[in-house]
Amino acid sequence: MHLVTFSFVSLSACLLASSVFASNTPSTFDLKKFKSQDIIKQDVAVIGGGSAGTYSAISLKDKGKSVIVIEKKDRLGGHTETYIDPTTGTPIDMGVMIWHNITVVKDYFKRFDISITHSTGFFQSVLNYDFSTGKAINLSFTPSDTEISAAFAAYTAQYSKYPELKDGTFLPSPVPEELYIPFGEFVQKYGLQAAVPTMFNYNPGVGDILANPTLEQFRYWGLEMVQDLSTGFLTTAHHNSSELYTKAEVELSSSSSLLLNSVVGHADRGEGGAGIKLVVRTPQGNKLILAKKLLIAIPPKLDFLAPLDLSNKEKTLFGKFIDAGYYVGIVKNTGFPDNNSISNAAQNSEYNFPSLPGPYSFAPAGLAGLQMVTYATPQSPKSSPLPDATVKADIILTIKRLQKENPDKFSQTEPKFVDFRSHAPYTLQVGAGDIKDGFYEKLYALQGLRNTHWTGEAFRAEDSSLLWQFSEEIVLPGLLAGL
């Protein structure tokens, strides 16, 4: 799930480059300036070929609508990324790994004839170290399975007080105070302590889980997460999550419905029924896209959206988002065992949670000698809180620190990256004051304005399964009604 994803590449460089295009003028969209083969007319233009954008494009196509997907990378899938070992051909998922056992997920995989199966779960850590010192620690908070189950039952009871959350961030008005108090206070109020470590371990990259508003925790830990935690998530039979996007890419490309390595430089989103116009920079030159509706499926950060003719209302709302940096890598020559994962923990902190930025864990990647590392930062208004080079250097230093402090356990080898991916910006959310002031009601009110609809994790959750469901049941019906 990208999902929760576990993971689950920054768009900023290309989109920032596109934002320095000249300001829109009437001549920007003059059809006479484009060759006929460079003018693309479709029902819907989709910006972003990640989880939500790709799903929406395929769903619209199945409903008889023409689409064009604009994706800045050379592939579809967003946070769904897979490393293929060059020697064995073994796939190793580095982003989205699991999905919820719900109808929209099963139908989507069935459509592409991809077999799915129940996930066997994730490797449980038995080794805990303070990564800042390299020293082993003994966890001081270790709830029993019975206590964990009881805590999740209590959490479910509180979550269920807000049934509209199953469809999106739909809230009562006024927003109840307990939805914007820090989650740590909510935990204390309802005795949910035993569930917190599991929540932390299954959904990294959310910043300070205890300080985040309770609503933001609800967004990423819905009833589907609680249920699948006990009954099992779904995964692909081939253990290659990218297979879905490879097949979607073939289908969209075959109908001339996909522009890869492409970014929007200018946008006229029109008013009323005027439709939208986009000038898109592609490897084959600029293209003019004329569409009836626009679906935006990229993170709504101001630097990403600069070329998209934002209204003052949109700028105000999107400027409130904060996010975490989340990064995933595969490293060789760590000297770590292939049969245990190693978690970052602090001896004297609440729940033994480590401080950030830093790695969450190292875990066997599925091939001998390879370890997968996850890394995250505190929340920030920046779309890329840390440069990739800084993150990679910190990971290497952490490995060497663990080796040095534990020569009897870890071999003294020279670690090297096999692969590395940035998933920043990750888990977009807002603060308590904005939630209290009705931020999400205002955000959802943007749907349909100026011929534009919105999907993606900021509108639902960093969870592929829920994004597909949200797009299918909430976003696309409104879009289709306006065509």
Coordinates of C-alpha atoms in Angstrom, one line a residue:
M1 CA 0.0 0.0 0.0
H2 CA 1.5 3.1 -0.7
L3 CA 0.1 2.4 1.3
V4 CA 0.9 2.7 4.0
T5 CA 2.5 2.3 2.3
F6 CA 5.6 1.4 3.6
S7 CA 7.2 3.3 1.6
F8 CA 6.5 3.7 -0.5
V9 CA 10.5 10.7 -5.8
S10 CA 10.4 14.0 -5.8
L11 CA 8.8 15.8 -8.7
S12 CA 10.2 19.1 -7.7
A13 CA 13.2 19.3 -10.0
C14 CA 11.3 19.0 -13.2
L15 CA 8.3 20.9 -12.1
L16 CA 10.3 23.7 -10.7
A17 CA 12.1 23.9 -14.0
S18 CA 8.8 24.1 -15.8
S19 CA 7.6 26.9 -13.5
V20 CA 10.1 29.3 -14.9
F21 CA 8.4 29.3 -18.3
A22 CA 7.1 32.7 -19.4
S23 CA 3.8 33.9 -18.0
N24 CA 0.7 32.9 -19.9
T25 CA -0.4 35.2 -22.7
P26 CA -3.2 34.5 -25.2
S27 CA -0.6 33.5 -27.8
T28 CA 0.8 30.8 -25.4
F29 CA -2.1 28.5 -26.5
D30 CA -2.4 29.6 -30.1
L31 CA -3.2 26.5 -32.1
K32 CA -1.4 28.1 -35.1
K33 CA 1.9 27.8 -33.3
F34 CA 1.6 24.0 -33.0
K35 CA 1.8 21.4 -35.7
S36 CA -1.4 19.3 -36.0
Q37 CA 0.4 16.2 -34.6
D38 CA 1.4 18.2 -31.6
I39 CA -2.2 19.1 -30.6
I40 CA -3.8 16.5 -28.4
K41 CA -7.6 16.6 -27.8
Q42 CA -9.0 14.3 -25.1
D43 CA -11.8 14.2 -22.6
V44 CA -9.6 14.3 -19.5
A45 CA -6.0 15.3 -18.9
V46 CA -4.4 13.6 -15.9
I47 CA -1.3 15.2 -14.3
G48 CA 0.6 12.6 -12.4
G49 CA 1.0 8.9 -13.2
G50 CA 1.4 7.6 -9.7
S51 CA -1.0 5.3 -7.9
A52 CA -4.1 7.6 -8.0
G53 CA -3.4 9.1 -11.5
T54 CA -2.8 5.8 -13.2
Y55 CA -5.9 4.1 -11.6
S56 CA -8.1 7.1 -12.5
A57 CA -6.9 7.1 -16.1
I58 CA -7.5 3.4 -16.5
S59 CA -11.0 3.7 -14.9
L60 CA -11.9 6.6 -17.2
K61 CA -10.7 4.7 -20.2
D62 CA -12.9 1.7 -19.1
K63 CA -15.8 4.1 -18.9
G64 CA -15.4 5.1 -22.5
K65 CA -13.6 8.4 -22.0
S66 CA -10.4 9.5 -23.7
V67 CA -7.5 10.4 -21.5
I68 CA -3.9 11.7 -21.6
V69 CA -1.6 11.1 -18.7
I70 CA 1.3 13.5 -18.1
E71 CA 4.1 12.0 -16.0
K72 CA 7.5 13.6 -15.3
K73 CA 9.3 10.3 -14.7
D74 CA 10.1 7.7 -17.3
R75 CA 7.6 5.2 -15.8
L76 CA 4.3 5.0 -14.1
G77 CA 3.8 4.0 -10.5
G78 CA 4.9 6.9 -8.2
H79 CA 6.0 5.4 -4.9
T80 CA 5.6 1.8 -6.3
E81 CA 9.2 1.0 -7.1
T82 CA 10.9 -2.3 -7.7
Y83 CA 14.6 -3.2 -7.9
I84 CA 15.4 -6.1 -10.2
D85 CA 18.6 -7.9 -9.2
P86 CA 20.7 -8.1 -12.4
T87 CA 22.1 -11.5 -11.6
T88 CA 19.1 -13.5 -10.5
G89 CA 16.3 -11.4 -11.9
T90 CA 14.7 -11.3 -8.5
P91 CA 12.3 -8.4 -7.9
I92 CA 12.6 -6.5 -4.6
D93 CA 9.8 -4.0 -3.9
M94 CA 11.1 -0.8 -2.4
G95 CA 7.8 1.1 -2.1
V96 CA 4.3 -0.2 -2.1
M97 CA 4.3 -3.8 -0.9
I98 CA 0.8 -4.6 0.4
W99 CA -2.8 -3.7 -0.3
H100 CA -6.1 -3.9 1.6
N101 CA -8.3 -6.9 1.0
I102 CA -11.1 -4.8 -0.5
T103 CA -13.1 -5.1 -3.7
V104 CA -11.5 -2.2 -5.7
V105 CA -8.1 -3.8 -5.1
K106 CA -9.1 -7.2 -6.2
D107 CA -11.0 -5.9 -9.3
Y108 CA -8.0 -3.7 -10.4
F109 CA -5.5 -6.6 -10.3
K110 CA -8.0 -8.9 -12.0
R111 CA -8.4 -6.4 -14.8
F112 CA -4.7 -6.7 -15.6
D113 CA -4.7 -10.5 -15.0
I114 CA -2.2 -10.2 -12.1
S115 CA -2.5 -12.8 -9.4
I116 CA -2.6 -11.6 -5.8
T117 CA -2.3 -13.6 -2.6
H118 CA -2.4 -13.0 1.1
S119 CA 0.8 -11.4 2.5
T120 CA 2.7 -13.5 4.9
G121 CA 3.4 -10.3 6.9
F122 CA 6.6 -8.4 7.5
F123 CA 9.8 -9.5 9.2
Q124 CA 9.6 -8.7 12.9
S125 CA 12.6 -7.1 14.4
V126 CA 14.4 -9.0 17.2
L127 CA 17.4 -6.7 17.3
N128 CA 17.1 -3.1 18.7
Y129 CA 19.9 -0.6 18.6
D130 CA 20.2 3.1 19.3
F131 CA 21.4 4.1 15.8
S132 CA 22.8 7.4 17.2
T133 CA 25.3 5.5 19.4
G134 CA 25.4 2.1 17.8
K135 CA 24.7 0.4 21.1
A136 CA 22.1 -2.4 21.7
I137 CA 19.1 -1.5 23.9
N138 CA 16.4 -3.4 25.7
L139 CA 12.9 -2.2 24.9
S140 CA 11.1 -0.9 28.0
F141 CA 7.7 -1.0 26.4
T142 CA 6.7 -4.5 25.2
P143 CA 2.9 -5.0 25.3
S144 CA 1.5 -8.5 25.0
D145 CA -0.5 -9.7 22.0
T146 CA -3.6 -9.6 24.2
E147 CA -2.9 -6.0 25.2
I148 CA -2.3 -5.0 21.6
S149 CA -5.6 -6.5 20.5
A150 CA -7.5 -4.8 23.2
A151 CA -5.9 -1.5 22.4
F152 CA -6.9 -1.8 18.7
A153 CA -10.4 -2.7 19.7
A154 CA -10.6 0.5 21.7
Y155 CA -9.1 2.4 18.8
T156 CA -11.7 1.0 16.5
A157 CA -14.5 2.0 18.8
Q158 CA -13.3 5.6 18.8
Y159 CA -12.7 5.7 15.0
S160 CA -16.2 4.3 14.4
K161 CA -17.7 7.4 16.0
Y162 CA -17.0 9.1 12.7
P163 CA -18.4 6.8 10.0
E164 CA -17.9 9.3 7.1
L165 CA -14.1 8.9 7.5
K166 CA -14.4 5.6 5.6
D167 CA -14.9 7.6 2.4
G168 CA -12.4 10.4 3.0
T169 CA -11.6 13.2 5.3
F170 CA -15.3 14.1 5.8
L171 CA -15.8 15.7 9.2
P172 CA -18.6 17.0 11.4
S173 CA -19.0 20.7 11.7
P174 CA -17.7 22.1 13.9
V175 CA -14.8 19.7 14.1
P176 CA -14.8 17.9 17.5
E177 CA -11.8 18.9 19.6
E178 CA -10.6 15.3 20.1
L179 CA -9.9 15.1 16.3
Y180 CA -7.3 17.8 16.5
I181 CA -5.6 17.2 19.8
P182 CA -2.2 15.6 19.7
F183 CA -2.5 11.9 19.1
G184 CA -0.4 11.2 22.2
E185 CA -3.1 12.9 24.3
F186 CA -5.8 10.9 22.5
V187 CA -3.9 7.7 23.2
Q188 CA -3.8 8.5 26.9
K189 CA -7.4 9.5 27.1
Y190 CA -8.6 6.2 25.7
G191 CA -5.9 3.8 26.9
L192 CA -4.5 3.0 23.4
Q193 CA -0.8 2.7 24.4
A194 CA -0.3 -0.9 23.5
A195 CA -1.3 -0.2 19.8
V196 CA 1.1 2.7 19.3
P197 CA 4.4 0.7 18.5
T198 CA 2.6 -1.3 15.9
M199 CA 1.2 1.9 14.3
F200 CA 4.7 3.4 14.3
N201 CA 6.3 0.4 12.8
Y202 CA 3.7 -0.2 10.0
N203 CA 3.5 3.4 8.9
P204 CA 6.8 5.2 9.0
G205 CA 7.3 8.6 7.4
V206 CA 4.5 10.5 9.2
G207 CA 6.7 12.7 11.4
D208 CA 6.1 12.7 15.1
I209 CA 3.2 10.3 15.5
L210 CA 2.4 11.4 19.0
A211 CA 2.4 15.2 18.2
N212 CA 0.4 14.8 15.0
P213 CA -3.3 15.7 15.3
T214 CA -5.5 12.7 15.9
L215 CA -7.3 13.2 12.7
E216 CA -4.1 12.8 10.7
Q217 CA -3.5 9.4 12.4
F218 CA -7.1 8.4 11.6
R219 CA -6.4 9.2 7.9
Y220 CA -3.6 6.7 7.8
W221 CA -4.8 4.2 10.2
G222 CA -8.4 3.5 9.2
L223 CA -10.5 0.4 9.9
E224 CA -9.1 -1.4 6.9
M225 CA -5.6 -1.2 8.5
V226 CA -6.9 -2.6 11.8
Q227 CA -8.8 -5.4 10.1
D228 CA -6.0 -6.5 7.7
L229 CA -3.5 -6.4 10.6
S230 CA -5.4 -9.4 12.0
T231 CA -6.7 -11.1 8.8
G232 CA -3.9 -10.4 6.4
F233 CA -3.1 -7.9 3.7
L234 CA -2.8 -8.7 0.0
T235 CA 0.4 -8.8 -2.1
T236 CA 1.2 -9.9 -5.7
A237 CA 2.0 -13.5 -6.3
H238 CA 5.2 -12.5 -8.2
H239 CA 6.2 -10.1 -5.4
N240 CA 6.6 -7.4 -8.0
S241 CA 4.3 -4.5 -7.3
S242 CA 5.5 -2.7 -10.4
E243 CA 4.0 -5.3 -12.6
L244 CA 0.6 -3.5 -12.3
Y245 CA 2.1 -0.3 -13.7
T246 CA 4.1 -1.9 -16.4
K247 CA 0.8 -3.3 -17.8
A248 CA -1.0 0.0 -17.4
E249 CA 1.8 1.7 -19.2
V250 CA 1.6 -0.6 -22.1
E251 CA -2.2 -0.1 -22.4
L252 CA -2.1 3.7 -22.1
S253 CA 0.8 3.9 -24.6
S254 CA -0.9 1.7 -27.1
S255 CA -3.8 4.2 -27.3
S256 CA -1.5 7.3 -27.3
S257 CA -2.8 8.2 -23.9
L258 CA 0.6 8.7 -22.1
L259 CA 3.3 11.3 -22.1
L260 CA 6.4 10.2 -20.0
N261 CA 9.3 12.4 -19.1
S262 CA 6.9 15.3 -19.5
V263 CA 6.0 18.3 -17.5
V264 CA 3.4 21.0 -17.7
G265 CA 4.8 24.5 -18.5
H266 CA 1.6 26.5 -18.9
A267 CA -2.0 26.0 -18.0
D268 CA -5.3 27.7 -18.7
R269 CA -7.9 25.9 -16.7
G270 CA -10.7 27.9 -18.1
E271 CA -14.0 28.8 -16.5
G272 CA -17.3 27.2 -16.8
G273 CA -17.5 24.9 -19.8
A274 CA -14.5 26.4 -21.6
G275 CA -12.3 23.4 -21.0
I276 CA -8.6 23.4 -20.2
K277 CA -5.4 24.0 -22.2
L278 CA -2.0 22.8 -21.3
V279 CA 1.4 23.3 -22.9
V280 CA 3.5 20.3 -22.0
R281 CA 7.2 19.9 -22.5
T282 CA 8.0 16.4 -23.8
P283 CA 11.1 14.7 -25.2
Q284 CA 9.6 15.3 -28.6
G285 CA 9.0 19.0 -28.1
N286 CA 6.1 21.0 -26.8
K287 CA 2.5 19.6 -27.1
L288 CA -0.7 21.5 -26.7
I289 CA -3.4 19.5 -24.9
L290 CA -7.0 20.5 -25.2
A291 CA -9.3 18.7 -22.7
K292 CA -12.7 19.1 -21.2
K293 CA -11.6 18.4 -17.7
L294 CA -8.3 18.2 -15.7
L295 CA -7.5 15.7 -13.0
I296 CA -4.5 16.6 -10.8
A297 CA -3.0 13.6 -9.0
I298 CA 0.4 15.0 -7.8
P299 CA 1.2 16.3 -4.3
P300 CA -0.5 19.7 -4.1
K301 CA 2.6 21.6 -3.0
L302 CA 3.0 25.1 -4.3
D303 CA 6.4 24.5 -5.9
F304 CA 5.0 21.5 -7.8
L305 CA 1.8 23.4 -8.9
A306 CA 3.5 26.7 -9.9
P307 CA 2.7 26.3 -13.6
L308 CA -0.9 25.4 -13.1
D309 CA -2.6 28.8 -12.9
L310 CA -3.5 28.5 -9.2
S311 CA -6.3 30.7 -7.7
N312 CA -5.6 32.6 -4.5
K313 CA -7.9 30.2 -2.7
E314 CA -5.8 27.2 -3.9
K315 CA -2.6 28.9 -3.0
T316 CA -3.8 29.6 0.5
L317 CA -4.9 26.1 1.1
F318 CA -2.0 24.3 -0.4
G319 CA 0.5 26.5 1.3
K320 CA -0.6 25.0 4.7
F321 CA 0.6 21.5 3.9
I322 CA 3.6 20.1 5.7
D323 CA 5.2 16.7 5.0
A324 CA 8.0 14.3 5.9
G325 CA 10.9 13.2 3.9
Y326 CA 10.8 9.5 3.4
Y327 CA 13.5 7.5 1.7
V328 CA 14.2 3.8 0.9
G329 CA 17.4 2.1 -0.2
I330 CA 19.0 -1.3 -0.8
V331 CA 22.5 -1.6 0.6
K332 CA 25.1 -4.4 0.2
N333 CA 28.2 -5.2 2.4
T334 CA 26.5 -4.1 5.6
G335 CA 27.8 -7.0 7.7
F336 CA 24.3 -7.4 9.1
P337 CA 22.6 -10.8 9.3
D338 CA 20.3 -12.1 6.6
N339 CA 17.9 -13.5 9.2
N340 CA 17.1 -10.5 11.4
S341 CA 16.0 -7.0 11.0
I342 CA 17.5 -4.2 13.0
S343 CA 15.4 -1.4 14.4
N344 CA 16.3 2.1 15.6
A345 CA 15.2 2.7 19.1
A346 CA 16.0 4.9 22.1
Q347 CA 16.4 3.6 25.6
N348 CA 14.8 6.4 27.5
S349 CA 12.2 7.8 25.1
E350 CA 8.4 7.3 25.2
Y351 CA 7.7 3.9 23.5
N352 CA 11.4 3.7 22.8
F353 CA 10.9 5.8 19.7
P354 CA 14.1 7.2 18.0
S355 CA 14.6 10.8 17.2
L356 CA 14.5 11.9 13.5
P357 CA 15.9 12.4 11.0
G358 CA 17.5 9.0 10.8
P359 CA 16.9 5.4 9.6
Y360 CA 13.9 3.5 10.9
S361 CA 15.4 0.1 10.3
F362 CA 17.5 -2.3 8.3
A363 CA 15.9 -5.5 7.1
P364 CA 16.8 -8.5 4.9
A365 CA 15.8 -7.6 1.3
G366 CA 15.1 -11.1 0.2
L367 CA 18.5 -11.8 -1.4
A368 CA 21.6 -12.8 0.6
G369 CA 23.8 -9.9 1.4
L370 CA 21.2 -7.2 0.6
Q371 CA 19.5 -5.1 3.3
M372 CA 16.7 -2.7 2.8
V373 CA 16.8 0.6 4.8
T374 CA 14.1 3.1 5.5
Y375 CA 14.8 6.6 6.5
A376 CA 12.6 9.6 7.5
T377 CA 12.7 13.2 8.6
P378 CA 10.6 15.3 10.9
Q379 CA 7.8 17.3 9.1
S380 CA 8.6 20.4 7.2
P381 CA 6.9 22.8 4.8
K382 CA 9.7 21.9 2.3
S383 CA 8.8 19.4 -0.4
S384 CA 12.3 17.8 -0.1
P385 CA 13.4 18.2 3.6
L386 CA 16.8 16.7 3.0
P387 CA 19.0 16.2 -0.1
D388 CA 19.4 12.6 -1.3
A389 CA 23.1 12.8 -0.8
T390 CA 22.7 13.8 2.8
V391 CA 20.4 10.9 3.5
K392 CA 22.6 8.4 1.9
A393 CA 25.7 9.7 3.7
D394 CA 23.8 9.4 7.1
I395 CA 22.8 5.9 6.3
I396 CA 26.4 4.8 5.5
L397 CA 27.6 6.5 8.7
T398 CA 24.9 4.7 10.7
I399 CA 26.0 1.3 9.3
K400 CA 29.6 1.9 10.1
R401 CA 28.7 3.1 13.6
L402 CA 26.8 -0.1 14.2
Q403 CA 29.7 -2.2 12.9
K404 CA 32.2 -0.3 15.0
E405 CA 30.3 -0.7 18.3
N406 CA 29.4 -4.3 17.7
P407 CA 32.4 -6.0 16.1
D408 CA 31.4 -9.4 17.5
K409 CA 28.0 -9.2 15.8
F410 CA 28.5 -7.3 12.5
S411 CA 31.3 -7.8 10.0
Q412 CA 33.5 -4.8 9.3
T413 CA 32.7 -4.4 5.6
E414 CA 32.4 -1.4 3.4
P415 CA 28.7 -0.7 2.7
K416 CA 27.5 0.4 -0.7
F417 CA 24.1 1.4 -2.1
V418 CA 22.6 -0.9 -4.8
D419 CA 19.5 1.3 -5.2
F420 CA 18.0 4.4 -3.5
R421 CA 14.7 6.2 -3.9
S422 CA 13.3 9.4 -2.5
H423 CA 9.6 9.4 -1.6
A424 CA 9.5 13.0 -0.5
P425 CA 7.2 14.8 0.0
Y426 CA 5.4 12.1 2.1
T427 CA 2.2 12.1 4.1
L428 CA 1.0 15.6 3.5
Q429 CA -1.1 16.9 6.4
V430 CA -1.9 20.1 8.3
G431 CA -1.8 21.3 11.8
A432 CA -4.5 21.3 14.6
G433 CA -5.5 25.0 14.0
D434 CA -6.2 24.4 10.3
I435 CA -8.2 21.2 11.1
K436 CA -10.3 23.2 13.6
D437 CA -10.9 25.9 11.0
G438 CA -12.4 23.5 8.5
F439 CA -9.3 22.9 6.3
Y440 CA -10.5 19.6 4.8
E441 CA -14.0 20.9 4.1
K442 CA -12.4 23.8 2.2
L443 CA -10.0 21.5 0.4
Y444 CA -12.8 19.2 -0.8
A445 CA -14.8 22.2 -2.0
L446 CA -12.2 22.7 -4.7
Q447 CA -13.4 19.6 -6.5
G448 CA -14.8 20.6 -9.9
L449 CA -13.9 24.3 -9.7
R450 CA -12.3 25.7 -12.9
N451 CA -12.8 22.4 -14.7
T452 CA -10.4 20.7 -12.3
H453 CA -10.7 17.7 -10.0
W454 CA -8.2 16.4 -7.5
T455 CA -7.0 13.1 -6.1
G456 CA -3.9 11.8 -4.4
E457 CA -2.8 11.2 -0.8
A458 CA -3.3 14.8 0.4
F459 CA -7.0 14.3 -0.4
R460 CA -7.3 10.8 1.1
A461 CA -4.2 9.0 2.6
E462 CA -0.8 7.7 1.7
D463 CA -2.4 4.4 0.8
S464 CA -2.8 3.0 -2.7
S465 CA -5.8 0.9 -1.8
L466 CA -7.7 3.8 -0.3
L467 CA -6.7 6.1 -3.2
W468 CA -8.1 3.8 -5.7
Q469 CA -11.4 3.6 -3.7
F470 CA -11.5 7.3 -3.2
S471 CA -10.9 8.1 -6.9
E472 CA -13.5 5.6 -8.0
E473 CA -16.2 6.4 -5.6
I474 CA -15.8 10.1 -4.8
V475 CA -13.7 11.9 -7.4
L476 CA -14.6 10.3 -10.8
P477 CA -18.4 10.4 -10.4
G478 CA -18.2 14.2 -10.1
L479 CA -15.8 14.5 -12.9
L480 CA -17.9 12.3 -15.2
A481 CA -21.0 14.2 -14.4
G482 CA -19.4 17.4 -15.8
L483 CA -18.3 15.8 -19.1

